[in-house]
Short mmCIF file of C-alpha atoms in Angstrom, two decimals:
data_model
loop_
_atom_site.label_atom_id
_atom_site.label_comp_id
_atom_site.label_asym_id
_atom_site.label_seq_id
_atom_site.Cartn_x
_atom_site.Cartn_y
_atom_site.Cartn_z
CA MET A 1 101.55 -10.68 -71.62
CA ILE A 2 103.13 -8.90 -68.54
CA PRO A 3 106.86 -9.27 -68.44
CA HIS A 4 108.27 -10.70 -65.14
CA GLN A 5 110.79 -7.81 -64.99
CA PHE A 6 109.74 -4.23 -65.59
CA ASN A 7 110.65 -0.80 -64.55
CA LEU A 8 108.16 1.99 -64.96
CA ALA A 9 110.71 4.85 -65.22
CA ARG A 10 112.78 2.97 -67.88
CA HIS A 11 109.46 2.31 -69.78
CA CYS A 12 108.58 5.90 -69.74
CA VAL A 13 112.02 7.60 -70.26
CA GLY A 14 114.83 5.09 -70.88
CA ARG A 15 113.27 3.70 -74.18
CA SER A 16 112.77 7.03 -75.75
CA ALA A 17 116.20 8.23 -74.52
CA GLU A 18 117.80 5.38 -76.64
CA SER A 19 115.72 5.87 -79.70
CA MET A 20 115.32 9.81 -79.94
CA PRO A 21 117.57 11.36 -77.30
CA GLU A 22 117.29 14.83 -78.79
CA LYS A 23 113.49 14.98 -78.83
CA HIS A 24 111.76 17.36 -76.25
CA ALA A 25 110.45 15.27 -73.39
CA LEU A 26 109.41 18.01 -70.98
CA ILE A 27 108.92 21.75 -71.20
CA VAL A 28 108.04 23.73 -68.04
CA ILE A 29 106.84 27.16 -68.69
CA SER A 30 106.77 29.93 -65.87
CA ASP A 31 105.77 32.91 -67.82
CA ALA A 32 102.85 32.44 -70.37
CA THR A 33 104.04 35.44 -72.35
CA ARG A 34 107.71 34.15 -72.68
CA PRO A 35 107.59 30.36 -73.71
CA ASP A 36 111.21 30.94 -75.05
CA LEU A 37 112.35 31.14 -71.45
CA ALA A 38 110.93 27.72 -70.60
CA GLU A 39 112.86 25.05 -69.03
CA ARG A 40 113.42 22.20 -71.39
CA PHE A 41 114.56 18.64 -71.19
CA SER A 42 115.34 16.33 -74.09
CA TYR A 43 114.69 12.55 -73.54
CA GLY A 44 118.46 12.27 -73.30
CA GLU A 45 118.74 14.93 -70.75
CA LEU A 46 115.71 13.71 -68.77
CA ASP A 47 117.11 10.07 -68.78
CA ARG A 48 120.44 11.26 -67.31
CA SER A 49 118.87 13.38 -64.78
CA VAL A 50 116.58 10.67 -63.64
CA ARG A 51 119.42 8.10 -63.26
CA SER A 52 121.45 10.85 -61.40
CA VAL A 53 118.63 11.25 -58.86
CA ALA A 54 118.39 7.45 -58.51
CA ALA A 55 122.25 7.30 -57.74
CA GLY A 56 121.92 10.35 -55.43
CA LEU A 57 119.11 8.84 -53.39
CA LEU A 58 120.98 5.53 -53.00
CA ALA A 59 123.95 7.39 -52.00
CA GLU A 60 122.00 9.07 -49.14
CA GLY A 61 121.51 5.65 -47.73
CA LEU A 62 118.01 4.93 -49.12
CA VAL A 63 117.33 1.36 -50.32
CA ALA A 64 114.91 -0.30 -52.81
CA GLY A 65 111.42 -0.57 -51.11
CA ASP A 66 111.92 2.51 -48.99
CA ARG A 67 109.02 5.07 -49.03
CA ILE A 68 110.07 8.67 -49.62
CA VAL A 69 107.56 11.49 -49.26
CA LEU A 70 107.90 14.15 -51.92
CA ARG A 71 106.70 17.66 -50.53
CA LEU A 72 108.04 20.07 -53.09
CA PRO A 73 106.88 23.23 -54.96
CA ASN A 74 105.46 22.84 -58.45
CA THR A 75 108.83 22.55 -60.31
CA SER A 76 110.62 20.03 -62.50
CA ASP A 77 112.28 18.76 -59.34
CA TYR A 78 109.00 17.04 -58.50
CA ALA A 79 109.21 14.92 -61.72
CA LEU A 80 112.94 14.23 -61.36
CA MET A 81 112.54 13.03 -57.77
CA PHE A 82 109.41 10.93 -58.57
CA LEU A 83 111.04 9.20 -61.59
CA GLY A 84 114.46 9.00 -59.88
CA ALA A 85 113.14 7.13 -56.92
CA VAL A 86 111.15 4.83 -59.23
CA SER A 87 114.11 4.06 -61.25
CA ALA A 88 116.00 3.03 -58.18
CA GLY A 89 113.17 0.83 -56.91
CA ILE A 90 112.45 3.42 -54.08
CA VAL A 91 108.77 4.13 -53.66
CA PRO A 92 107.82 7.88 -53.95
CA VAL A 93 104.92 9.16 -52.10
CA PRO A 94 103.85 12.48 -53.84
CA VAL A 95 101.94 14.91 -51.52
CA SER A 96 100.68 18.42 -51.91
CA THR A 97 102.33 21.55 -50.39
CA GLN A 98 98.80 22.53 -49.50
CA LEU A 99 98.84 19.86 -46.71
CA THR A 100 99.29 21.28 -43.29
CA ASP A 101 102.19 20.12 -41.08
CA GLY A 102 99.71 17.85 -39.00
CA GLU A 103 98.40 16.23 -42.21
CA THR A 104 101.84 15.55 -43.57
CA ALA A 105 103.02 14.18 -40.20
CA PHE A 106 100.26 11.57 -40.37
CA LEU A 107 101.41 10.59 -43.84
CA LEU A 108 105.08 10.22 -42.76
CA GLU A 109 104.05 7.98 -39.82
CA ASP A 110 101.50 6.00 -41.73
CA SER A 111 103.69 5.23 -44.65
CA GLY A 112 106.67 4.55 -42.61
CA ALA A 113 108.65 6.90 -44.84
CA ALA A 114 112.43 6.64 -44.66
CA ALA A 115 112.77 10.35 -45.78
CA ILE A 116 110.81 13.43 -46.83
CA VAL A 117 112.14 15.62 -49.61
CA GLU A 118 111.25 19.36 -49.06
CA THR A 119 112.84 22.65 -49.89
CA GLU A 120 114.02 23.20 -46.33
CA THR A 121 113.99 21.22 -43.11
CA SER A 122 110.66 21.80 -41.48
CA SER A 123 109.28 21.43 -37.95
CA ILE A 124 107.04 18.52 -39.12
CA ALA A 125 107.01 15.71 -36.62
CA ARG A 126 108.83 12.85 -38.21
CA PRO A 127 108.91 9.25 -37.03
CA ASN A 128 112.18 7.79 -35.89
CA GLY A 129 114.47 6.98 -38.77
CA CYS A 130 112.80 9.51 -41.17
CA ARG A 131 115.23 11.94 -42.57
CA SER A 132 114.52 15.43 -44.04
CA LEU A 133 116.30 15.94 -47.49
CA ASP A 134 116.31 19.71 -47.86
CA GLN A 135 117.32 21.93 -50.74
CA ARG A 136 121.19 21.32 -50.17
CA ALA A 137 120.58 17.58 -50.15
CA LEU A 138 118.40 17.88 -53.38
CA ALA A 139 121.28 19.64 -55.15
CA ARG A 140 123.64 16.94 -53.94
CA ILE A 141 121.25 14.19 -55.17
CA LYS A 142 120.78 15.76 -58.63
CA ALA A 143 124.52 16.19 -59.03
CA ALA A 144 125.40 12.53 -58.66
CA SER A 145 126.84 10.54 -61.36
CA PRO A 146 124.00 8.66 -62.98
CA LEU A 147 123.41 4.92 -62.50
CA HIS A 148 124.48 2.69 -65.40
CA ASP A 149 120.86 1.48 -65.68
CA TYR A 150 117.47 1.33 -64.18
CA ALA A 151 116.85 -1.04 -61.15
CA ALA A 152 115.80 -4.48 -62.27
CA THR A 153 112.36 -4.30 -60.50
CA LEU A 154 109.61 -6.80 -61.02
CA ALA A 155 106.37 -5.92 -62.74
CA ASP A 156 104.52 -6.47 -59.45
CA SER A 157 107.06 -4.64 -57.20
CA PRO A 158 105.64 -1.35 -55.63
CA ALA A 159 106.48 1.59 -57.84
CA TYR A 160 104.69 4.52 -56.13
CA MET A 161 101.99 5.25 -53.47
CA ILE A 162 99.24 7.81 -53.75
CA TYR A 163 97.17 8.86 -50.65
CA THR A 164 93.43 9.11 -51.12
CA SER A 165 90.57 9.69 -48.83
CA GLY A 166 88.56 6.60 -47.80
CA THR A 167 85.50 5.93 -45.76
CA THR A 168 87.55 6.11 -42.48
CA THR A 169 88.83 9.21 -40.88
CA ARG A 170 92.28 9.36 -42.34
CA PRO A 171 93.61 8.92 -46.00
CA LYS A 172 94.83 5.60 -47.11
CA GLY A 173 97.79 4.79 -49.25
CA VAL A 174 97.07 3.27 -52.63
CA VAL A 175 100.12 1.18 -53.77
CA HIS A 176 100.73 1.02 -57.62
CA ALA A 177 102.98 -1.51 -59.20
CA HIS A 178 105.45 -0.84 -61.94
CA ARG A 179 103.00 -2.78 -64.29
CA THR A 180 100.49 -0.04 -63.94
CA MET A 181 101.96 1.62 -66.99
CA LEU A 182 100.88 -1.54 -69.07
CA GLY A 183 97.46 -0.89 -67.80
CA ARG A 184 97.41 2.62 -69.21
CA VAL A 185 98.00 1.45 -72.78
CA ALA A 186 94.18 1.43 -73.20
CA ILE A 187 94.04 5.05 -71.88
CA HIS A 188 96.58 6.13 -74.47
CA ARG A 189 94.57 4.47 -77.28
CA ASP A 190 90.86 4.69 -76.26
CA TRP A 191 90.71 8.12 -74.50
CA GLN A 192 93.79 10.34 -75.44
CA GLY A 193 94.52 9.06 -78.99
CA LEU A 194 98.10 9.71 -77.85
CA THR A 195 101.07 9.21 -80.17
CA ALA A 196 104.73 10.17 -80.34
CA ASP A 197 103.70 13.15 -82.51
CA ASP A 198 101.77 14.76 -79.77
CA ILE A 199 102.33 17.65 -77.43
CA MET A 200 100.37 17.24 -74.18
CA LEU A 201 99.68 20.35 -72.13
CA HIS A 202 98.31 19.59 -68.66
CA ALA A 203 96.71 22.25 -66.42
CA GLY A 204 97.67 20.46 -63.10
CA ALA A 205 100.37 20.64 -60.59
CA PHE A 206 103.27 18.14 -60.47
CA ASN A 207 102.16 16.44 -57.28
CA TRP A 208 98.60 15.53 -58.42
CA SER A 209 98.10 11.84 -59.57
CA TYR A 210 96.08 13.25 -62.47
CA THR A 211 99.09 15.31 -63.70
CA LEU A 212 101.67 12.72 -63.03
CA GLY A 213 99.74 10.17 -64.99
CA VAL A 214 98.03 12.09 -67.87
CA GLY A 215 100.55 14.98 -67.98
CA LEU A 216 103.78 13.23 -67.55
CA LEU A 217 103.89 9.43 -67.62
CA ASP A 218 101.41 8.87 -70.61
CA PRO A 219 103.24 11.25 -72.98
CA TRP A 220 106.64 9.79 -71.99
CA ALA A 221 105.51 6.20 -72.41
CA CYS A 222 104.40 7.20 -75.96
CA GLY A 223 107.50 9.25 -76.79
CA ALA A 224 105.42 12.51 -76.94
CA THR A 225 106.27 15.95 -75.36
CA ALA A 226 104.83 16.91 -71.94
CA VAL A 227 104.21 20.66 -71.21
CA LEU A 228 103.43 21.99 -67.78
CA TYR A 229 102.87 25.56 -66.62
CA ASN A 230 103.88 26.83 -63.09
CA GLY A 231 103.64 30.37 -63.52
CA PRO A 232 101.10 32.85 -61.96
CA LYS A 233 97.50 31.71 -61.81
CA ASP A 234 95.75 33.37 -64.80
CA ILE A 235 92.83 31.55 -66.60
CA GLU A 236 93.55 33.52 -69.79
CA ALA A 237 97.06 31.98 -69.93
CA TRP A 238 95.77 28.68 -71.12
CA PRO A 239 94.66 29.55 -74.76
CA LYS A 240 98.09 31.43 -75.03
CA LEU A 241 99.89 28.43 -73.85
CA ILE A 242 98.03 26.10 -76.28
CA ASP A 243 98.96 28.33 -79.14
CA SER A 244 102.64 29.15 -78.17
CA VAL A 245 103.68 25.45 -77.63
CA GLY A 246 101.44 24.02 -80.39
CA ALA A 247 99.62 21.75 -78.01
CA THR A 248 97.75 18.99 -79.70
CA LEU A 249 96.10 17.69 -76.47
CA PHE A 250 95.01 19.66 -73.37
CA ALA A 251 94.06 18.06 -70.18
CA ALA A 252 92.25 19.70 -67.29
CA VAL A 253 89.34 19.47 -64.79
CA PRO A 254 85.89 20.33 -66.00
CA SER A 255 85.77 23.46 -63.75
CA LEU A 256 88.77 24.88 -65.54
CA PHE A 257 87.02 24.53 -68.88
CA ARG A 258 83.98 26.37 -67.35
CA GLN A 259 86.27 29.19 -66.30
CA MET A 260 87.98 29.42 -69.71
CA LEU A 261 84.50 29.79 -71.23
CA LYS A 262 83.71 32.58 -68.97
CA TYR A 263 86.80 34.64 -69.04
CA CYS A 264 88.83 33.66 -72.24
CA ASP A 265 88.36 35.18 -75.70
CA PHE A 266 88.10 32.59 -78.41
CA SER A 267 87.16 35.06 -81.14
CA ASN A 268 90.53 34.88 -82.76
CA ASP A 269 91.32 31.76 -84.83
CA ASN A 270 93.39 30.24 -81.90
CA LEU A 271 93.63 26.68 -80.65
CA SER A 272 94.42 25.71 -84.31
CA THR A 273 96.93 22.91 -83.18
CA LEU A 274 94.56 21.46 -80.68
CA ARG A 275 93.04 18.08 -81.77
CA HIS A 276 90.85 17.74 -78.78
CA ALA A 277 90.73 18.28 -75.04
CA LEU A 278 90.64 15.83 -72.16
CA ALA A 279 88.62 16.02 -68.93
CA ALA A 280 88.73 14.06 -65.76
CA GLY A 281 88.54 14.31 -61.93
CA GLU A 282 84.86 15.40 -61.79
CA ALA A 283 81.74 15.10 -63.96
CA LEU A 284 81.72 17.08 -67.20
CA SER A 285 78.43 18.81 -67.44
CA PRO A 286 76.50 18.64 -70.89
CA ALA A 287 76.43 22.47 -70.91
CA THR A 288 80.08 22.85 -70.55
CA LEU A 289 80.63 20.19 -73.29
CA ALA A 290 78.25 21.98 -75.75
CA ASN A 291 79.55 25.43 -74.97
CA TRP A 292 83.17 24.47 -75.54
CA LYS A 293 82.31 22.85 -78.92
CA ALA A 294 80.35 25.87 -79.86
CA ARG A 295 83.06 28.33 -78.94
CA THR A 296 86.17 26.51 -79.95
CA GLY A 297 85.08 23.83 -82.41
CA LYS A 298 86.86 21.31 -80.55
CA ASP A 299 85.74 18.22 -78.69
CA ILE A 300 86.27 17.42 -74.99
CA TYR A 301 86.75 13.76 -74.27
CA GLU A 302 85.85 12.89 -70.74
CA ALA A 303 87.09 9.87 -68.72
CA PHE A 304 86.07 8.33 -65.43
CA GLY A 305 88.20 6.28 -63.12
CA MET A 306 89.55 6.01 -59.54
CA SER A 307 92.82 6.43 -57.68
CA GLU A 308 93.10 2.66 -57.59
CA CYS A 309 92.91 2.17 -61.29
CA SER A 310 93.23 5.50 -62.97
CA THR A 311 90.65 5.98 -65.74
CA PHE A 312 88.98 2.97 -67.46
CA VAL A 313 85.88 4.41 -69.02
CA SER A 314 86.25 7.16 -71.54
CA ASN A 315 84.85 8.91 -74.65
CA ARG A 316 87.04 9.09 -77.65
CA ALA A 317 87.43 9.98 -81.36
CA GLY A 318 85.01 8.00 -83.30
CA LEU A 319 82.56 7.26 -80.53
CA ASP A 320 79.32 9.21 -80.44
CA ILE A 321 79.23 11.35 -77.31
CA ARG A 322 76.28 11.05 -75.11
CA PRO A 323 76.29 14.20 -72.88
CA GLY A 324 76.34 13.29 -69.26
CA SER A 325 77.94 9.86 -69.80
CA PRO A 326 81.80 9.56 -69.53
CA GLY A 327 81.70 7.01 -72.36
CA LYS A 328 82.33 3.27 -72.58
CA PRO A 329 84.88 0.97 -71.19
CA GLN A 330 88.21 1.07 -72.81
CA GLU A 331 89.04 -1.86 -75.03
CA GLY A 332 90.37 -4.75 -73.00
CA ARG A 333 89.17 -3.61 -69.62
CA HIS A 334 86.79 -6.09 -68.08
CA MET A 335 83.96 -4.23 -66.32
CA VAL A 336 80.58 -5.00 -64.89
CA VAL A 337 78.00 -3.23 -62.60
CA LEU A 338 77.31 -5.50 -59.56
CA PRO A 339 74.05 -5.47 -57.73
CA LEU A 340 74.26 -3.65 -54.48
CA SER A 341 73.77 -6.80 -52.45
CA GLY A 342 73.65 -10.46 -53.33
CA SER A 343 74.90 -11.84 -56.53
CA ASP A 344 78.44 -11.19 -57.88
CA GLY A 345 77.12 -11.51 -61.33
CA PRO A 346 76.44 -8.35 -63.49
CA ALA A 347 73.40 -6.24 -63.04
CA LEU A 348 70.82 -5.74 -65.89
CA PRO A 349 71.07 -2.85 -68.23
CA GLY A 350 69.71 0.31 -66.63
CA GLU A 351 70.04 -1.14 -63.13
CA ILE A 352 72.21 0.90 -60.72
CA GLY A 353 74.83 -0.80 -58.91
CA LEU A 354 78.53 -0.88 -58.00
CA LEU A 355 80.99 -0.18 -60.92
CA ALA A 356 83.59 -2.88 -60.84
CA ILE A 357 86.70 -3.79 -62.74
CA ARG A 358 88.25 -7.25 -62.82
CA ARG A 359 91.04 -7.73 -60.21
CA ASP A 360 93.63 -8.93 -62.77
CA ASP A 361 93.63 -5.62 -64.72
CA PRO A 362 97.21 -4.68 -64.91
CA GLY A 363 96.40 -1.03 -64.07
CA LEU A 364 94.70 -2.03 -60.72
CA MET A 365 96.59 -1.24 -57.49
CA LEU A 366 98.55 -3.78 -55.54
CA GLY A 367 96.43 -2.84 -52.47
CA TYR A 368 95.86 -0.34 -49.68
CA TRP A 369 98.92 0.25 -47.45
CA ARG A 370 98.48 -1.49 -44.06
CA ARG A 371 94.68 -1.37 -44.46
CA PRO A 372 93.65 -5.06 -44.85
CA GLU A 373 90.07 -4.51 -43.59
CA GLU A 374 89.44 -1.82 -46.15
CA GLU A 375 91.03 -3.87 -48.85
CA ARG A 376 88.74 -6.80 -48.19
CA ARG A 377 85.68 -4.59 -48.46
CA VAL A 378 86.36 -3.55 -52.04
CA TYR A 379 86.72 -6.99 -53.61
CA ARG A 380 83.75 -9.22 -54.52
CA GLY A 381 84.87 -12.46 -56.02
CA GLU A 382 87.02 -11.54 -59.09
CA TRP A 383 85.85 -7.95 -59.04
CA PHE A 384 87.12 -4.65 -57.51
CA ALA A 385 84.36 -2.31 -56.66
CA GLY A 386 85.64 1.08 -55.33
CA GLY A 387 82.23 2.40 -54.20
CA ASP A 388 81.09 4.19 -57.39
CA LEU A 389 77.33 3.75 -58.34
CA ALA A 390 76.88 3.41 -62.07
CA SER A 391 74.59 1.72 -64.73
CA PHE A 392 75.13 0.64 -68.23
CA ASP A 393 72.52 1.47 -70.91
CA ALA A 394 71.55 -0.82 -73.68
CA ASP A 395 74.29 0.36 -75.88
CA GLY A 396 77.08 -0.02 -73.36
CA TYR A 397 77.50 3.57 -72.24
CA VAL A 398 78.26 4.07 -68.51
CA TRP A 399 76.21 6.46 -66.44
CA HIS A 400 77.64 7.52 -63.06
CA HIS A 401 75.26 7.89 -60.12
CA GLY A 402 77.44 9.10 -57.37
CA ARG A 403 79.04 7.24 -54.57
CA ALA A 404 77.71 4.41 -52.43
CA ASP A 405 79.51 6.02 -49.48
CA ASP A 406 79.81 9.63 -48.49
CA LEU A 407 83.09 10.52 -50.01
CA MET A 408 83.12 14.00 -51.65
CA ASN A 409 84.62 15.32 -54.75
CA ALA A 410 86.57 18.60 -54.44
CA GLY A 411 87.95 19.78 -57.81
CA GLY A 412 89.02 16.13 -58.55
CA TYR A 413 90.21 15.15 -55.12
CA ARG A 414 88.38 12.63 -53.13
CA VAL A 415 87.68 13.89 -49.56
CA SER A 416 86.40 12.11 -46.55
CA PRO A 417 83.70 14.06 -44.74
CA ILE A 418 84.72 12.32 -41.42
CA GLU A 419 88.15 13.63 -41.78
CA VAL A 420 86.93 17.27 -42.36
CA GLU A 421 84.43 16.91 -39.49
CA GLU A 422 86.81 15.61 -37.05
CA ALA A 423 89.30 18.51 -37.89
CA LEU A 424 86.59 21.18 -37.54
CA ALA A 425 84.82 19.79 -34.38
CA THR A 426 87.33 21.48 -32.10
CA CYS A 427 86.64 24.93 -33.59
CA PRO A 428 85.44 27.18 -30.70
CA GLY A 429 81.68 27.83 -30.95
CA VAL A 430 80.86 24.68 -32.76
CA ALA A 431 78.44 22.26 -30.97
CA GLU A 432 77.90 19.88 -33.97
CA ILE A 433 79.14 19.92 -37.51
CA ALA A 434 78.60 17.94 -40.67
CA VAL A 435 80.04 18.33 -44.12
CA ALA A 436 78.79 17.07 -47.59
CA GLU A 437 78.80 18.02 -51.17
CA TYR A 438 76.70 20.89 -52.16
CA SER A 439 75.69 22.06 -55.65
CA PRO A 440 74.92 25.62 -55.88
CA ARG A 441 74.33 25.12 -59.63
CA GLU A 442 74.04 22.19 -61.83
CA ASP A 443 77.54 22.28 -63.08
CA LEU A 444 79.37 22.98 -59.81
CA SER A 445 79.87 20.93 -56.65
CA ILE A 446 81.61 22.23 -53.56
CA ILE A 447 82.27 21.08 -49.94
CA ALA A 448 79.68 22.70 -47.49
CA ALA A 449 79.70 22.68 -43.79
CA TYR A 450 76.52 22.49 -41.87
CA VAL A 451 77.08 23.95 -38.29
CA VAL A 452 75.01 23.87 -35.04
CA ARG A 453 76.39 26.70 -32.80
CA ARG A 454 77.21 26.18 -29.23
CA GLU A 455 74.76 27.84 -27.05
CA GLY A 456 75.76 31.41 -26.16
CA THR A 457 78.36 31.66 -28.98
CA SER A 458 78.13 33.64 -32.25
CA ILE A 459 80.72 31.77 -34.44
CA SER A 460 80.61 33.07 -37.97
CA ALA A 461 81.34 31.48 -41.36
CA GLU A 462 84.48 33.51 -41.56
CA ASP A 463 85.62 32.04 -38.06
CA LEU A 464 85.05 28.43 -39.35
CA THR A 465 86.68 29.06 -42.55
CA ALA A 466 89.93 30.53 -40.87
CA PHE A 467 90.00 27.54 -38.48
CA ALA A 468 89.67 25.09 -41.42
CA GLN A 469 92.44 26.82 -43.37
CA ALA A 470 94.75 26.30 -40.33
CA HIS A 471 93.99 22.65 -40.02
CA LEU A 472 93.29 21.33 -43.46
CA ALA A 473 94.68 21.44 -47.02
CA SER A 474 92.79 24.25 -48.98
CA TYR A 475 90.95 21.64 -51.17
CA LYS A 476 89.50 20.04 -48.17
CA CYS A 477 88.10 23.33 -46.59
CA PRO A 478 84.37 24.04 -46.91
CA LYS A 479 83.53 26.69 -49.47
CA GLN A 480 80.04 27.32 -48.03
CA VAL A 481 78.75 27.44 -44.49
CA PHE A 482 75.30 26.94 -43.32
CA PHE A 483 73.97 27.29 -39.77
CA LEU A 484 71.22 24.95 -38.64
CA ALA A 485 69.31 24.54 -35.42
CA SER A 486 70.01 20.82 -35.55
CA LEU A 487 71.36 18.14 -37.78
CA PRO A 488 69.24 15.52 -39.43
CA ARG A 489 69.65 12.16 -37.56
CA THR A 490 67.87 8.74 -37.41
CA ALA A 491 66.03 7.67 -34.19
CA ASN A 492 69.38 6.14 -33.02
CA GLY A 493 71.14 9.26 -33.43
CA LYS A 494 73.11 8.50 -36.65
CA LEU A 495 73.84 11.31 -38.95
CA LEU A 496 71.63 11.44 -42.13
CA ARG A 497 74.26 13.08 -44.17
CA ARG A 498 72.20 12.82 -47.41
CA ASN A 499 69.39 14.65 -45.78
CA LEU A 500 71.47 17.73 -45.09
CA ALA A 501 69.57 20.58 -46.80
CA PRO A 502 70.58 24.22 -46.52
CA GLN A 503 68.00 26.60 -45.29
CA PRO A 504 68.22 29.83 -47.18
CA ALA A 505 67.39 31.92 -44.16
CA THR A 506 70.46 30.45 -42.26
CA THR A 507 72.85 30.61 -45.11
CA VAL A 508 76.05 32.67 -44.40
#
């Protein structure tokens, strides 16, 4: 039963602050060799800080329902601003600092943001009425006297908005309700095995939805301790961090587990506190799964989901893992595979179709922000189908077969090829360009660009890469460039993106 009134921030922080105010809620480590210097918040301190931010934002003139874009470095301020906004009924829109000014300007305009929180006032174009809250404003907001209580929001009120790539050129806003935390109860039980006794170490940055959900909100909803690292990039830091904080759960993308296996020494008896690891964001290869188990003696439980509903398929303790499958639907999640066309009834076992979840799932989004046409396309009767191809085997395991559209996966981020192509089409020397996922080996998928040079020019891979870095967030930039004589097209001139095949002689 979903309560009529519900505040996500109170559910995640306020309850534990009342029952165990002295327990560690958040630990932020900046130096893997000196965890004793970490920034630490008890639940009581986190609760007060969040309610202070809520009061400070309201004092700045923001009101419930306003959208506020968070573009901050990877520090605890991100978590405080996110939860503080939610606790006041304001809708935070977390974005990456990797986004260019142009990309950020679009999000400000599209979301109708009332403000952007950034470390210093930037030259980003802001729509009328959108304020920049810089470092001085941030200090003022955090120093406000805390609100007496969390806002009396409704369970179906907008809580936060995440931008994700769609089949159109520009990213679209996915609006989540406060009730989304009630939909995550199955995640805690049937994927993470999360309890109040756990210490969750997440390898992501504060702004990423995977980190916000699995690394912060989930531990707090269960009264556990969340640990994040924002120090120098060093793959060998992760085993040290697991041991130094006594992490019982470690969450990351599969590519990080591959890097750890390549560069980290597991010969010592480390990872002793770790119960198991968690992987999501991209497919976990059977080889990585097997090698991690052989080297560490620990399991990796994979989960599959989408920005619109987080994870709803997962492996877990007590369930036999079938390498290559992300597992089974979590208990209480109503799922089917729908035929690609025709009936809204379930497909037969083994038949590939659209993976769908029932539209009354409490974890499902409220909708796409101001995109009614895109929203209509993802609903079929009582089902939400986000575009992932899948099949069930006879035992109920889910097998993912890619996307029905052309969306690419870049390290856990969904990226629209159309957005990348439009950004790079103006690069000097480019006559035609297409981008698509490319797998240089079985366990790795990257974004590749396929370029037809303009006649008489000699654009290089380095030229295109430099242009991409100036116009796109780094995770959207092609990591491989191929030069072709022409792009594959239909008789009507439509690009056959899935027919793009690199020719070794033209690889740069």
